[in-house]
Coordinates of C-alpha atoms in Angstrom, one line a residue:
Chain A
M1 CA -18.8 -17.6 -13.8
T2 CA -19.4 -15.4 -10.9
L3 CA -21.6 -12.4 -10.0
F4 CA -18.4 -10.5 -9.5
E5 CA -17.7 -10.1 -13.2
R6 CA -20.4 -7.3 -13.0
S7 CA -19.7 -3.7 -12.1
A8 CA -21.2 -2.1 -9.0
K9 CA -23.8 -0.5 -11.1
E10 CA -24.9 -3.8 -12.6
L11 CA -24.9 -5.5 -9.2
Q12 CA -27.2 -2.8 -7.9
E13 CA -29.5 -3.4 -10.8
L14 CA -29.7 -7.1 -9.9
I15 CA -30.4 -6.2 -6.2
H16 CA -33.0 -3.7 -7.1
S17 CA -34.8 -6.1 -9.5
K18 CA -34.6 -8.6 -6.6
E19 CA -32.7 -11.1 -8.7
V20 CA -30.1 -11.3 -6.0
S21 CA -30.0 -10.2 -2.3
I22 CA -27.1 -8.8 -0.3
A23 CA -27.1 -12.1 1.5
D24 CA -26.5 -13.9 -1.9
L25 CA -23.6 -11.6 -2.7
T26 CA -22.0 -12.2 0.7
K27 CA -22.4 -15.9 0.3
E28 CA -20.9 -15.7 -3.2
A29 CA -17.8 -14.1 -1.8
F30 CA -17.3 -16.8 0.9
D31 CA -18.1 -19.6 -1.7
R32 CA -15.5 -18.1 -4.0
V33 CA -13.0 -17.9 -1.2
E34 CA -13.7 -21.5 -0.2
K35 CA -13.2 -22.7 -3.8
L36 CA -10.2 -20.6 -4.8
D37 CA -8.3 -19.5 -1.8
G38 CA -6.6 -22.8 -1.3
D39 CA -4.8 -21.9 -4.5
V40 CA -4.6 -18.1 -4.3
E41 CA -4.0 -17.9 -0.6
A42 CA -5.1 -14.3 -0.3
F43 CA -7.0 -14.2 2.9
L44 CA -5.5 -14.2 6.4
A45 CA -8.7 -13.9 8.4
L46 CA -12.4 -14.3 7.4
N47 CA -15.3 -12.4 8.8
K48 CA -17.9 -14.9 7.9
E49 CA -20.3 -14.9 10.9
K50 CA -20.5 -11.1 11.3
A51 CA -20.6 -10.5 7.5
T52 CA -23.5 -13.0 7.1
A53 CA -25.5 -11.3 9.9
T54 CA -24.7 -7.8 8.6
A55 CA -25.9 -8.8 5.1
A56 CA -29.2 -10.1 6.4
E57 CA -29.7 -6.7 8.2
L58 CA -28.7 -4.7 5.1
D59 CA -31.2 -6.5 3.0
Q60 CA -33.9 -4.9 5.2
V61 CA -32.8 -1.3 4.5
P62 CA -35.2 0.5 2.0
F63 CA -33.7 1.0 -1.5
E64 CA -34.1 4.8 -1.3
E65 CA -31.6 4.9 1.7
R66 CA -28.9 3.0 -0.2
G67 CA -25.8 4.4 -2.0
P68 CA -24.0 3.0 -5.1
L69 CA -21.8 0.5 -3.1
F70 CA -24.5 -0.6 -0.6
G71 CA -24.3 -4.3 0.2
L72 CA -21.3 -5.0 -1.9
P73 CA -18.5 -7.3 -0.5
I74 CA -15.0 -5.9 0.1
G75 CA -11.6 -7.3 1.3
V76 CA -9.4 -5.2 3.5
K77 CA -5.6 -5.2 3.6
D78 CA -4.3 -6.6 6.9
N79 CA -2.5 -3.3 8.0
I80 CA -5.9 -1.6 8.3
V81 CA -7.4 -2.1 11.8
T82 CA -10.8 -3.8 12.1
E83 CA -12.4 -3.9 15.5
G84 CA -12.6 -7.5 16.8
L85 CA -11.2 -9.0 13.6
E86 CA -7.5 -10.1 13.9
T87 CA -5.1 -7.7 12.3
T88 CA -1.5 -8.8 11.9
C89 CA 0.2 -6.8 9.1
A90 CA 1.3 -10.3 8.1
S91 CA 3.8 -10.2 11.0
K92 CA 4.4 -12.7 13.8
I93 CA 4.8 -9.7 16.1
L94 CA 1.1 -9.0 15.9
E95 CA -0.1 -12.5 16.0
G96 CA -3.5 -12.7 17.8
F97 CA -3.9 -8.9 17.9
N98 CA -7.6 -7.9 18.0
P99 CA -8.0 -4.2 17.3
I100 CA -10.2 -2.3 19.7
Y101 CA -11.4 0.2 17.2
D102 CA -12.0 0.5 13.4
A103 CA -9.8 2.5 11.0
T104 CA -11.6 5.6 9.7
V105 CA -11.8 4.0 6.2
V106 CA -13.4 0.9 7.8
K107 CA -16.0 3.1 9.5
K108 CA -16.7 4.8 6.1
L109 CA -17.1 1.4 4.4
R110 CA -19.6 0.4 7.1
A111 CA -21.5 3.7 6.7
A112 CA -21.7 3.1 3.0
G113 CA -23.2 -0.3 3.7
M114 CA -20.3 -2.4 2.4
V115 CA -19.7 -5.9 3.8
T116 CA -16.2 -6.7 5.0
I117 CA -15.4 -10.3 3.9
G118 CA -12.0 -10.6 5.5
K119 CA -8.4 -9.5 5.9
L120 CA -5.9 -9.7 3.0
N121 CA -2.3 -11.0 3.1
M122 CA 0.6 -8.6 2.4
D123 CA 4.3 -8.3 2.7
E124 CA 5.1 -7.9 6.4
F125 CA 4.4 -4.3 7.5
A126 CA 4.0 -3.5 3.8
M127 CA 7.7 -3.9 3.2
G128 CA 8.1 -5.8 -0.1
S129 CA 7.1 -6.1 -3.7
S130 CA 6.0 -9.8 -3.9
N131 CA 4.0 -10.9 -0.8
E132 CA 6.9 -13.3 -0.2
N133 CA 7.7 -11.3 3.0
S134 CA 4.5 -12.4 4.7
A135 CA 5.1 -14.3 7.9
Y136 CA 2.1 -16.5 7.2
K137 CA 1.9 -17.4 3.5
T138 CA 2.8 -16.4 0.0
T139 CA -0.2 -15.3 -2.1
K140 CA -0.2 -16.5 -5.7
N141 CA -0.9 -14.6 -8.9
P142 CA -4.3 -15.7 -10.2
W143 CA -3.0 -15.5 -13.7
S144 CA -0.2 -18.0 -13.0
L145 CA 0.1 -19.7 -9.6
D146 CA 3.9 -20.0 -9.8
R147 CA 4.2 -16.2 -10.0
V148 CA 4.0 -13.5 -7.4
P149 CA 1.0 -11.2 -7.2
G150 CA 3.2 -8.2 -6.5
G151 CA 3.3 -6.3 -3.3
S152 CA 2.9 -5.2 -0.8
S153 CA -0.9 -5.2 -1.4
G154 CA -0.5 -8.4 -3.4
A155 CA -3.4 -10.2 -1.9
S156 CA -5.7 -7.2 -2.3
A157 CA -5.0 -7.3 -6.0
A158 CA -5.1 -11.1 -6.3
A159 CA -8.4 -11.5 -4.5
V160 CA -10.1 -9.0 -6.9
A161 CA -8.3 -10.6 -9.9
A162 CA -9.5 -14.1 -8.9
G163 CA -13.1 -12.8 -8.4
E164 CA -13.2 -13.7 -4.7
V165 CA -14.3 -10.1 -3.9
P166 CA -15.2 -7.3 -6.4
F167 CA -13.5 -4.6 -4.2
S168 CA -10.5 -4.3 -1.9
L169 CA -8.5 -1.7 0.0
G170 CA -4.7 -1.6 -0.2
S171 CA -2.1 0.8 0.9
D172 CA 0.7 2.4 -1.1
T173 CA 4.0 3.7 0.3
G174 CA 6.2 3.2 -2.8
G175 CA 3.9 1.4 -5.3
S176 CA 2.2 -1.1 -3.1
I177 CA -1.3 -0.6 -4.7
R178 CA -0.2 0.1 -8.3
Q179 CA 2.5 -2.6 -8.8
P180 CA 0.3 -5.5 -7.6
A181 CA -2.7 -4.0 -9.6
A182 CA -0.5 -4.1 -12.7
Y183 CA 0.8 -7.7 -12.0
C184 CA -2.8 -9.0 -11.4
G185 CA -4.5 -7.1 -14.3
V186 CA -6.8 -4.9 -12.1
V187 CA -7.3 -1.2 -11.4
G188 CA -5.5 0.3 -8.4
M189 CA -5.4 3.9 -7.3
K190 CA -2.9 5.7 -5.0
P191 CA -4.7 8.9 -4.1
T192 CA -3.0 12.2 -3.4
Y193 CA -1.2 12.2 0.0
G194 CA -3.8 13.4 2.5
R195 CA -6.9 12.5 0.4
V196 CA -7.7 9.5 2.6
S197 CA -7.4 9.4 6.4
R198 CA -4.5 7.2 7.7
S199 CA -6.1 6.8 11.1
G200 CA -6.1 3.1 11.8
L201 CA -3.6 2.3 9.0
V202 CA -0.6 0.7 10.8
A203 CA 2.1 3.2 9.9
F204 CA 5.1 2.2 7.8
A205 CA 6.4 5.6 6.5
S206 CA 4.0 8.3 7.6
S207 CA 4.9 10.9 5.0
L208 CA 4.4 8.5 2.1
D209 CA 1.6 6.0 3.1
Q210 CA -1.9 6.3 1.5
I211 CA -4.8 3.9 1.5
G212 CA -6.5 3.4 -1.9
P213 CA -9.0 1.2 -3.8
I214 CA -8.5 -1.8 -6.0
T215 CA -11.3 -2.9 -8.3
R216 CA -11.9 -4.5 -11.7
N217 CA -12.9 -1.3 -13.5
V218 CA -12.4 2.4 -13.3
E219 CA -15.9 3.4 -12.4
D220 CA -16.0 1.1 -9.4
N221 CA -12.6 2.5 -8.3
A222 CA -13.9 6.1 -8.5
L223 CA -17.0 5.1 -6.4
L224 CA -14.9 3.5 -3.7
L225 CA -12.4 6.3 -3.5
E226 CA -15.2 8.8 -3.0
T227 CA -16.5 6.6 -0.2
I228 CA -13.2 6.5 1.8
S229 CA -11.9 10.1 1.1
G230 CA -12.2 13.1 3.3
V231 CA -10.6 15.2 6.1
D232 CA -10.5 13.4 9.5
P233 CA -9.9 14.9 12.9
M234 CA -8.1 11.7 13.8
D235 CA -5.4 12.3 11.1
S236 CA -3.9 15.8 11.2
T237 CA -2.2 15.1 7.8
S238 CA -5.5 14.4 6.1
A239 CA -6.3 17.4 3.8
N240 CA -9.3 19.6 4.2
V241 CA -10.2 19.7 0.6
E242 CA -13.6 19.0 -1.1
V243 CA -14.2 15.4 -2.1
P244 CA -15.6 15.5 -5.6
N245 CA -18.0 13.1 -7.2
F246 CA -15.2 11.2 -9.0
A247 CA -17.6 9.1 -11.0
A248 CA -19.1 12.2 -12.5
A249 CA -15.7 12.9 -14.2
L250 CA -16.1 9.8 -16.4
T251 CA -17.4 11.6 -19.4
G252 CA -15.4 9.6 -22.0
D253 CA -14.2 13.0 -23.4
I254 CA -10.4 13.6 -23.4
K255 CA -10.3 15.9 -26.5
G256 CA -7.4 18.4 -26.0
L257 CA -5.9 16.5 -23.1
R258 CA -2.1 17.2 -22.8
I259 CA 0.0 14.1 -21.9
A260 CA 3.6 14.1 -20.7
V261 CA 5.7 11.0 -21.3
P262 CA 8.9 11.1 -19.3
K263 CA 11.8 9.6 -21.2
E264 CA 13.1 8.2 -17.9
Y265 CA 10.0 6.0 -17.7
L266 CA 10.8 4.3 -21.0
G267 CA 14.5 4.0 -20.6
E268 CA 17.0 1.6 -19.3
G269 CA 15.6 -1.3 -17.2
V270 CA 12.1 -1.1 -18.6
G271 CA 11.1 -4.2 -20.6
E272 CA 10.3 -4.1 -24.3
A273 CA 6.7 -5.4 -23.7
A274 CA 6.0 -2.8 -21.1
R275 CA 7.4 0.0 -23.3
A276 CA 5.4 -1.3 -26.4
S277 CA 2.1 -1.5 -24.4
V278 CA 2.6 2.2 -23.3
M279 CA 3.2 3.3 -26.9
E280 CA 0.1 1.4 -28.0
A281 CA -1.9 3.1 -25.2
L282 CA -0.7 6.5 -26.3
K283 CA -2.0 5.8 -29.8
V284 CA -5.4 4.9 -28.4
L285 CA -5.4 8.1 -26.4
E286 CA -4.4 10.1 -29.4
S287 CA -7.2 8.6 -31.4
L288 CA -9.5 10.0 -28.7
G289 CA -8.2 13.5 -29.2
A290 CA -5.3 13.7 -26.7
T291 CA -1.8 14.8 -27.6
W292 CA 1.5 13.7 -26.0
E293 CA 5.0 15.0 -25.8
E294 CA 8.2 13.6 -24.4
V295 CA 9.4 15.3 -21.2
S296 CA 12.2 14.8 -18.6
L297 CA 12.0 14.1 -14.9
P298 CA 15.8 14.5 -14.4
H299 CA 16.0 13.3 -10.8
S300 CA 14.1 10.0 -11.3
K301 CA 17.2 7.9 -11.0
Y302 CA 17.8 9.2 -7.5
A303 CA 14.3 8.3 -6.3
L304 CA 15.0 4.7 -5.3
A305 CA 17.9 5.6 -2.9
T306 CA 15.9 8.6 -1.6
Y307 CA 12.9 6.4 -0.9
Y308 CA 14.8 3.6 0.9
I309 CA 16.5 6.1 3.2
L310 CA 13.4 8.1 4.0
S311 CA 10.9 5.2 4.2
S312 CA 13.3 3.1 6.3
S313 CA 14.0 6.0 8.7
E314 CA 10.3 6.6 9.2
A315 CA 9.7 2.9 9.7
S316 CA 12.5 2.5 12.3
S317 CA 10.7 5.2 14.3
N318 CA 7.1 3.9 13.7
L319 CA 7.9 0.3 14.4
S320 CA 9.5 1.1 17.7
R321 CA 6.0 0.7 19.2
F322 CA 6.2 -3.0 18.8
D323 CA 7.8 -3.9 22.0
G324 CA 5.8 -6.9 23.3
I325 CA 4.2 -5.1 26.1
R326 CA 0.8 -3.8 25.2
Y327 CA -0.2 -6.1 22.3
G328 CA 0.9 -8.9 20.0
F329 CA 3.7 -11.3 20.5
R330 CA 5.8 -11.2 23.7
A331 CA 9.0 -13.2 24.1
E332 CA 9.3 -15.5 27.0
N333 CA 12.1 -16.5 29.4
V334 CA 13.8 -13.0 29.4
E335 CA 15.8 -11.6 32.3
N336 CA 14.9 -7.9 32.1
L337 CA 13.1 -5.2 30.2
M338 CA 15.9 -4.6 27.6
D339 CA 15.9 -8.3 26.9
L340 CA 12.2 -8.4 26.5
Y341 CA 12.4 -5.6 23.9
K342 CA 15.3 -7.2 22.0
E343 CA 14.0 -10.7 22.0
T344 CA 10.4 -9.8 21.2
R345 CA 11.5 -7.8 18.2
A346 CA 14.2 -10.3 17.1
Q347 CA 11.7 -13.2 17.2
G348 CA 8.7 -11.2 16.0
F349 CA 10.0 -9.4 13.0
G350 CA 11.0 -11.0 9.7
N351 CA 14.3 -10.4 7.9
E352 CA 13.2 -7.6 5.5
V353 CA 11.6 -5.7 8.3
K354 CA 14.7 -6.0 10.4
R355 CA 16.9 -4.9 7.5
R356 CA 14.8 -1.8 7.0
I357 CA 14.6 -0.9 10.7
M358 CA 18.4 -1.2 10.8
L359 CA 18.9 0.9 7.7
G360 CA 16.6 3.5 9.1
T361 CA 18.2 3.6 12.5
Y362 CA 21.6 3.8 10.8
S363 CA 20.5 6.7 8.6
L364 CA 19.1 8.6 11.5
S365 CA 22.0 8.0 13.9
A366 CA 24.6 10.5 14.9
G367 CA 27.3 10.9 12.3
T368 CA 25.2 9.7 9.4
Y369 CA 22.0 11.9 9.8
D370 CA 23.2 14.7 7.5
A371 CA 24.8 12.4 4.9
Y372 CA 21.8 10.2 4.5
Y373 CA 18.5 11.3 6.1
K374 CA 18.8 15.1 5.5
K375 CA 20.4 14.6 2.1
A376 CA 17.5 12.3 1.0
Q377 CA 15.0 14.9 2.2
Q378 CA 16.7 17.5 0.1
V379 CA 16.7 15.2 -3.0
R380 CA 13.0 14.6 -2.3
T381 CA 12.5 18.3 -2.8
L382 CA 14.3 18.1 -6.2
I383 CA 12.1 15.1 -7.2
K384 CA 8.9 16.9 -6.2
E385 CA 10.0 20.0 -8.2
D386 CA 10.4 17.8 -11.3
Y387 CA 6.8 16.7 -11.0
D388 CA 5.5 20.2 -10.2
K389 CA 7.2 21.6 -13.3
V390 CA 5.8 19.0 -15.7
L391 CA 2.3 19.1 -14.2
A392 CA 2.2 22.9 -14.6
D393 CA 2.2 22.3 -18.4
Y394 CA 0.4 18.9 -18.8
D395 CA -2.8 17.3 -17.5
V396 CA -1.3 13.9 -16.8
I397 CA 2.0 12.0 -17.0
I398 CA 1.9 8.5 -18.5
G399 CA 4.3 5.6 -18.3
P400 CA 4.4 1.9 -17.4
T401 CA 3.5 0.9 -13.8
A402 CA 6.3 -1.7 -13.5
P403 CA 9.3 -2.5 -15.7
T404 CA 8.1 -6.2 -16.3
P405 CA 5.2 -8.4 -15.6
A406 CA 5.0 -10.5 -12.4
F407 CA 8.2 -12.6 -11.8
K408 CA 8.3 -16.1 -10.4
I409 CA 8.0 -16.9 -6.8
G410 CA 11.5 -17.4 -5.2
E411 CA 13.2 -15.7 -8.2
I412 CA 14.7 -12.7 -6.4
V413 CA 13.6 -12.9 -2.8
E414 CA 17.2 -13.0 -1.4
D415 CA 18.4 -10.0 -3.4
P416 CA 17.1 -6.8 -1.8
L417 CA 18.4 -4.3 -4.4
T418 CA 16.9 -6.2 -7.4
M419 CA 13.6 -6.6 -5.5
Y420 CA 13.6 -2.8 -4.8
A421 CA 14.1 -2.0 -8.5
N422 CA 10.6 -3.3 -9.2
D423 CA 9.2 -0.2 -7.7
I424 CA 11.4 2.2 -9.6
L425 CA 8.5 3.6 -11.7
T426 CA 6.1 4.0 -8.7
I427 CA 8.3 5.3 -5.9
P428 CA 8.9 8.9 -7.2
I429 CA 5.1 9.5 -7.2
N430 CA 4.9 8.8 -3.4
L431 CA 7.9 11.1 -2.8
A432 CA 6.1 13.9 -4.8
G433 CA 2.8 13.1 -3.1
V434 CA 0.7 13.2 -6.3
P435 CA -2.0 10.7 -7.2
A436 CA -1.5 7.8 -9.7
I437 CA -3.5 4.9 -11.0
S438 CA -2.6 1.6 -12.7
I439 CA -5.0 0.1 -15.2
P440 CA -4.6 -3.0 -17.4
C441 CA -3.0 -2.2 -20.8
G442 CA -1.8 -5.5 -22.3
F443 CA -0.1 -8.9 -21.7
E444 CA 3.3 -10.4 -22.0
D445 CA 3.3 -14.2 -22.3
G446 CA -0.2 -14.3 -20.7
M447 CA 0.8 -12.0 -17.7
P448 CA -0.9 -8.6 -17.4
L449 CA 0.9 -5.3 -17.8
G450 CA -0.2 -2.0 -16.2
L451 CA -0.4 1.6 -17.5
Q452 CA 0.3 4.2 -15.0
I453 CA -1.5 7.6 -15.2
I454 CA -0.2 10.3 -12.8
G455 CA -2.1 13.5 -12.1
N456 CA -1.8 16.8 -10.2
Y457 CA -2.4 17.2 -6.5
F458 CA -6.1 16.4 -5.6
D459 CA -6.9 16.0 -9.3
E460 CA -7.8 12.3 -9.2
S461 CA -10.8 13.2 -11.4
T462 CA -8.7 13.9 -14.4
I463 CA -6.8 10.6 -13.9
Y464 CA -10.1 8.7 -13.7
R465 CA -11.5 10.5 -16.8
V466 CA -8.4 9.4 -18.8
A467 CA -8.4 5.9 -17.4
H468 CA -12.1 5.4 -18.1
A469 CA -11.8 6.8 -21.7
Y470 CA -8.9 4.3 -22.3
E471 CA -10.9 1.5 -20.7
Q472 CA -13.9 2.1 -22.9
A473 CA -11.7 1.9 -26.0
T474 CA -10.0 -1.3 -25.0
D475 CA -11.0 -4.7 -23.6
F476 CA -8.0 -5.7 -21.4
H477 CA -10.0 -5.1 -18.2
K478 CA -12.6 -7.6 -19.4
Q479 CA -10.2 -10.5 -19.5
T480 CA -10.0 -12.8 -16.6
P481 CA -7.5 -15.5 -15.5
Q482 CA -8.3 -19.1 -16.1
I483 CA -8.8 -19.7 -12.4
W484 CA -11.8 -17.4 -12.6
E485 CA -13.9 -20.3 -14.1
V486 CA -14.0 -22.5 -11.0
K487 CA -13.4 -26.1 -11.5
Chain B
M1 CA 31.1 5.3 4.9
A2 CA 29.5 2.7 2.7
E3 CA 31.4 -0.2 4.3
L4 CA 29.7 -1.3 7.5
T5 CA 31.6 -3.4 10.0
K6 CA 30.1 -6.1 12.1
E7 CA 30.6 -4.0 15.1
E8 CA 28.7 -1.1 13.6
V9 CA 25.8 -3.4 12.7
K10 CA 25.7 -4.7 16.3
H11 CA 25.6 -1.1 17.6
V12 CA 22.8 -0.2 15.2
A13 CA 20.9 -3.4 16.3
H14 CA 21.2 -2.3 19.9
L15 CA 19.9 1.2 19.1
A16 CA 17.0 -0.5 17.3
R17 CA 16.4 -2.9 20.2
L18 CA 17.0 -6.0 18.1
A19 CA 18.8 -9.1 19.5
I20 CA 21.2 -10.2 16.8
T21 CA 23.4 -13.3 16.3
E22 CA 27.0 -13.2 15.0
E23 CA 25.8 -14.8 11.8
E24 CA 23.1 -12.2 11.3
A25 CA 25.5 -9.4 12.0
E26 CA 27.7 -10.7 9.2
K27 CA 24.8 -11.0 6.8
F28 CA 23.4 -7.6 7.6
A29 CA 26.8 -6.0 7.3
L30 CA 27.0 -7.1 3.7
Q31 CA 23.4 -6.3 2.8
L32 CA 23.3 -2.9 4.5
G33 CA 26.7 -2.1 3.1
A34 CA 25.4 -2.8 -0.4
I35 CA 22.3 -0.6 0.2
T36 CA 24.2 2.3 1.7
E37 CA 26.8 2.1 -1.1
F38 CA 23.8 2.4 -3.6
A39 CA 22.6 5.4 -1.6
E40 CA 26.0 7.1 -2.0
Q41 CA 24.9 8.2 -5.5
L42 CA 22.9 11.0 -3.8
K43 CA 26.2 12.7 -3.2
E44 CA 26.5 13.4 -6.9
L45 CA 23.8 16.0 -6.4
D46 CA 24.5 19.5 -5.2
T47 CA 21.8 20.3 -2.6
T48 CA 23.3 23.5 -1.3
N49 CA 20.4 25.7 -0.2
V50 CA 17.8 23.1 -1.1
E51 CA 15.1 23.0 1.6
P52 CA 14.5 19.4 2.9
T53 CA 10.9 18.1 2.3
T54 CA 9.5 16.5 5.4
H55 CA 6.0 16.7 4.1
V56 CA 4.4 17.3 0.7
L57 CA 1.3 19.3 1.8
P58 CA 1.5 22.9 3.0
L59 CA 0.0 22.0 6.4
V60 CA 0.9 23.9 9.6
N61 CA -0.3 23.5 13.1
V62 CA -3.5 21.5 12.6
L63 CA -5.4 22.3 15.8
R64 CA -8.8 21.3 17.2
E65 CA -11.0 23.0 19.8
D66 CA -9.5 22.6 23.3
V67 CA -12.4 20.5 24.5
A68 CA -12.1 17.3 26.5
T69 CA -13.4 14.2 24.7
K70 CA -13.8 10.6 25.9
G71 CA -10.8 8.4 25.3
L72 CA -10.8 4.6 24.8
D73 CA -12.3 2.5 27.5
R74 CA -9.6 1.3 30.0
E75 CA -10.8 -2.3 30.1
T76 CA -10.9 -2.5 26.3
M77 CA -7.4 -1.2 26.1
M78 CA -6.2 -4.0 28.4
L79 CA -7.7 -6.7 26.1
N80 CA -4.5 -7.2 24.1
V81 CA -2.1 -7.0 27.1
K82 CA -0.5 -10.4 27.6
E83 CA 0.7 -9.9 31.2
Q84 CA -1.3 -7.8 33.6
E85 CA -2.2 -7.6 37.2
A86 CA -4.8 -5.5 39.0
G87 CA -5.5 -3.4 35.9
Q88 CA -1.8 -2.7 35.3
V89 CA 0.5 -3.7 32.5
K90 CA 3.2 -6.0 33.8
V91 CA 6.9 -6.0 32.6
P92 CA 10.1 -7.7 33.8
A93 CA 12.6 -6.0 36.0
I94 CA 13.5 -2.6 34.7
M95 CA 16.8 -2.5 36.6
D96 CA 19.2 -5.4 36.9

């Protein structure tokens, strides 16, 4: 049992009735980490001293000055910079790097009174679908320790699923919030591109990256997204649109909702259990007054290739800043500047990161630019138009988040193309830029499955309303892994 | 174009500023070859007159007021620099 089985609202009730203090909640997080993280291996760095001091200060703030997430513990993915708290992107090349400012989202967490517990493991530079590409450790799936938690925000999902923290932030470039949320049986939202500031998010693919919340239920997720959203002068791609009160959308009423179900999302490569769980979910939504129809997103099959060319091209440019000179790892015993660059990067980056930098550099180089990079940008237009067309006629698009539940550690790590195929149902959403959530919708052999709900640009409210209505009608989100009950 | 030679891989590695061993060049040639071959499927699509998407939002020229603001503190910025001297970042010889 842990306090963290409660929602934010329930935790605030306990705080207001003085049954627990913010100091107690912070201590609960570090106690849970101490007991569980030897098995789960989610945290790369802990913020114990500062968090404990902060919690004591927050306990002194009058109740009327507090918001809905005040005093609650959160874990932060290690590609989001935190002043004075080591941030590595799970890469050797950033070993020992202490950021000198906070990411905009981290400033917003602090302004909301949230307590940062520590930094969460990931695939190196967010490149991967299993957390096996971390240079430091492989996070385990709390539902079965021999399985991956997904990636790249694998530890952000695993820490919430294990009840180490009730909230976390992840980032999603091609599915990196939604796929681990599905694998770990928690709620993960990739907001509309531009909804959340990327200032202080170490860039992987700038036209695709978005930070988003991972939680145990939909309402907490809506509260956290509202907290981190908004236009930011430090990110010129953040959108100047109003931030709604997302939690106010959770009315439970989805009568008349029009759902599109793309046949490409239930076709070849999608497992029988994932398909069946989606069909069951559609029945639940129908019983609540929604209707659904099959549609087609004809360019879906081209999304994977488009994504790998575009994201790798952007990464090859973004990651050129890691040169061993201003921060992080620096190779020794080199002759000249060129050697310093080459040796620092060769020794500092892992294999997957090198592979993608090379793929990106190749796609952008003279002679291949038109055939790969420009072609992929044109196909991206076609993919985006598929979504625009369907979302003109329907409120949401629904399908599975991933083709299968979590696979075993070591199963496909050496096979890049098979590994990439895990993200086939999440990648097109990043290319289109629309928002999407993954919520728990069933199990296969004891491992969680995720339902993906995709919405229109800046219409996260409708997604949350549907997700919440479904959550109220089911109890998948109430189930916890065995590890939850600490030995 | 899908087939990548070891020499091409070495050239790309140089452009990307990555030191690479013979063994790695061989492995990357195979893996990158497989990935680019997979990417060849995009050629099936006719994209004549299709505008490339660089960015999904209709944003143009996001500007702020032309007012000077304080940047990061110099000493703070030097905190993560491994080799430095007299407030300067130190690097090895730029020319041989």
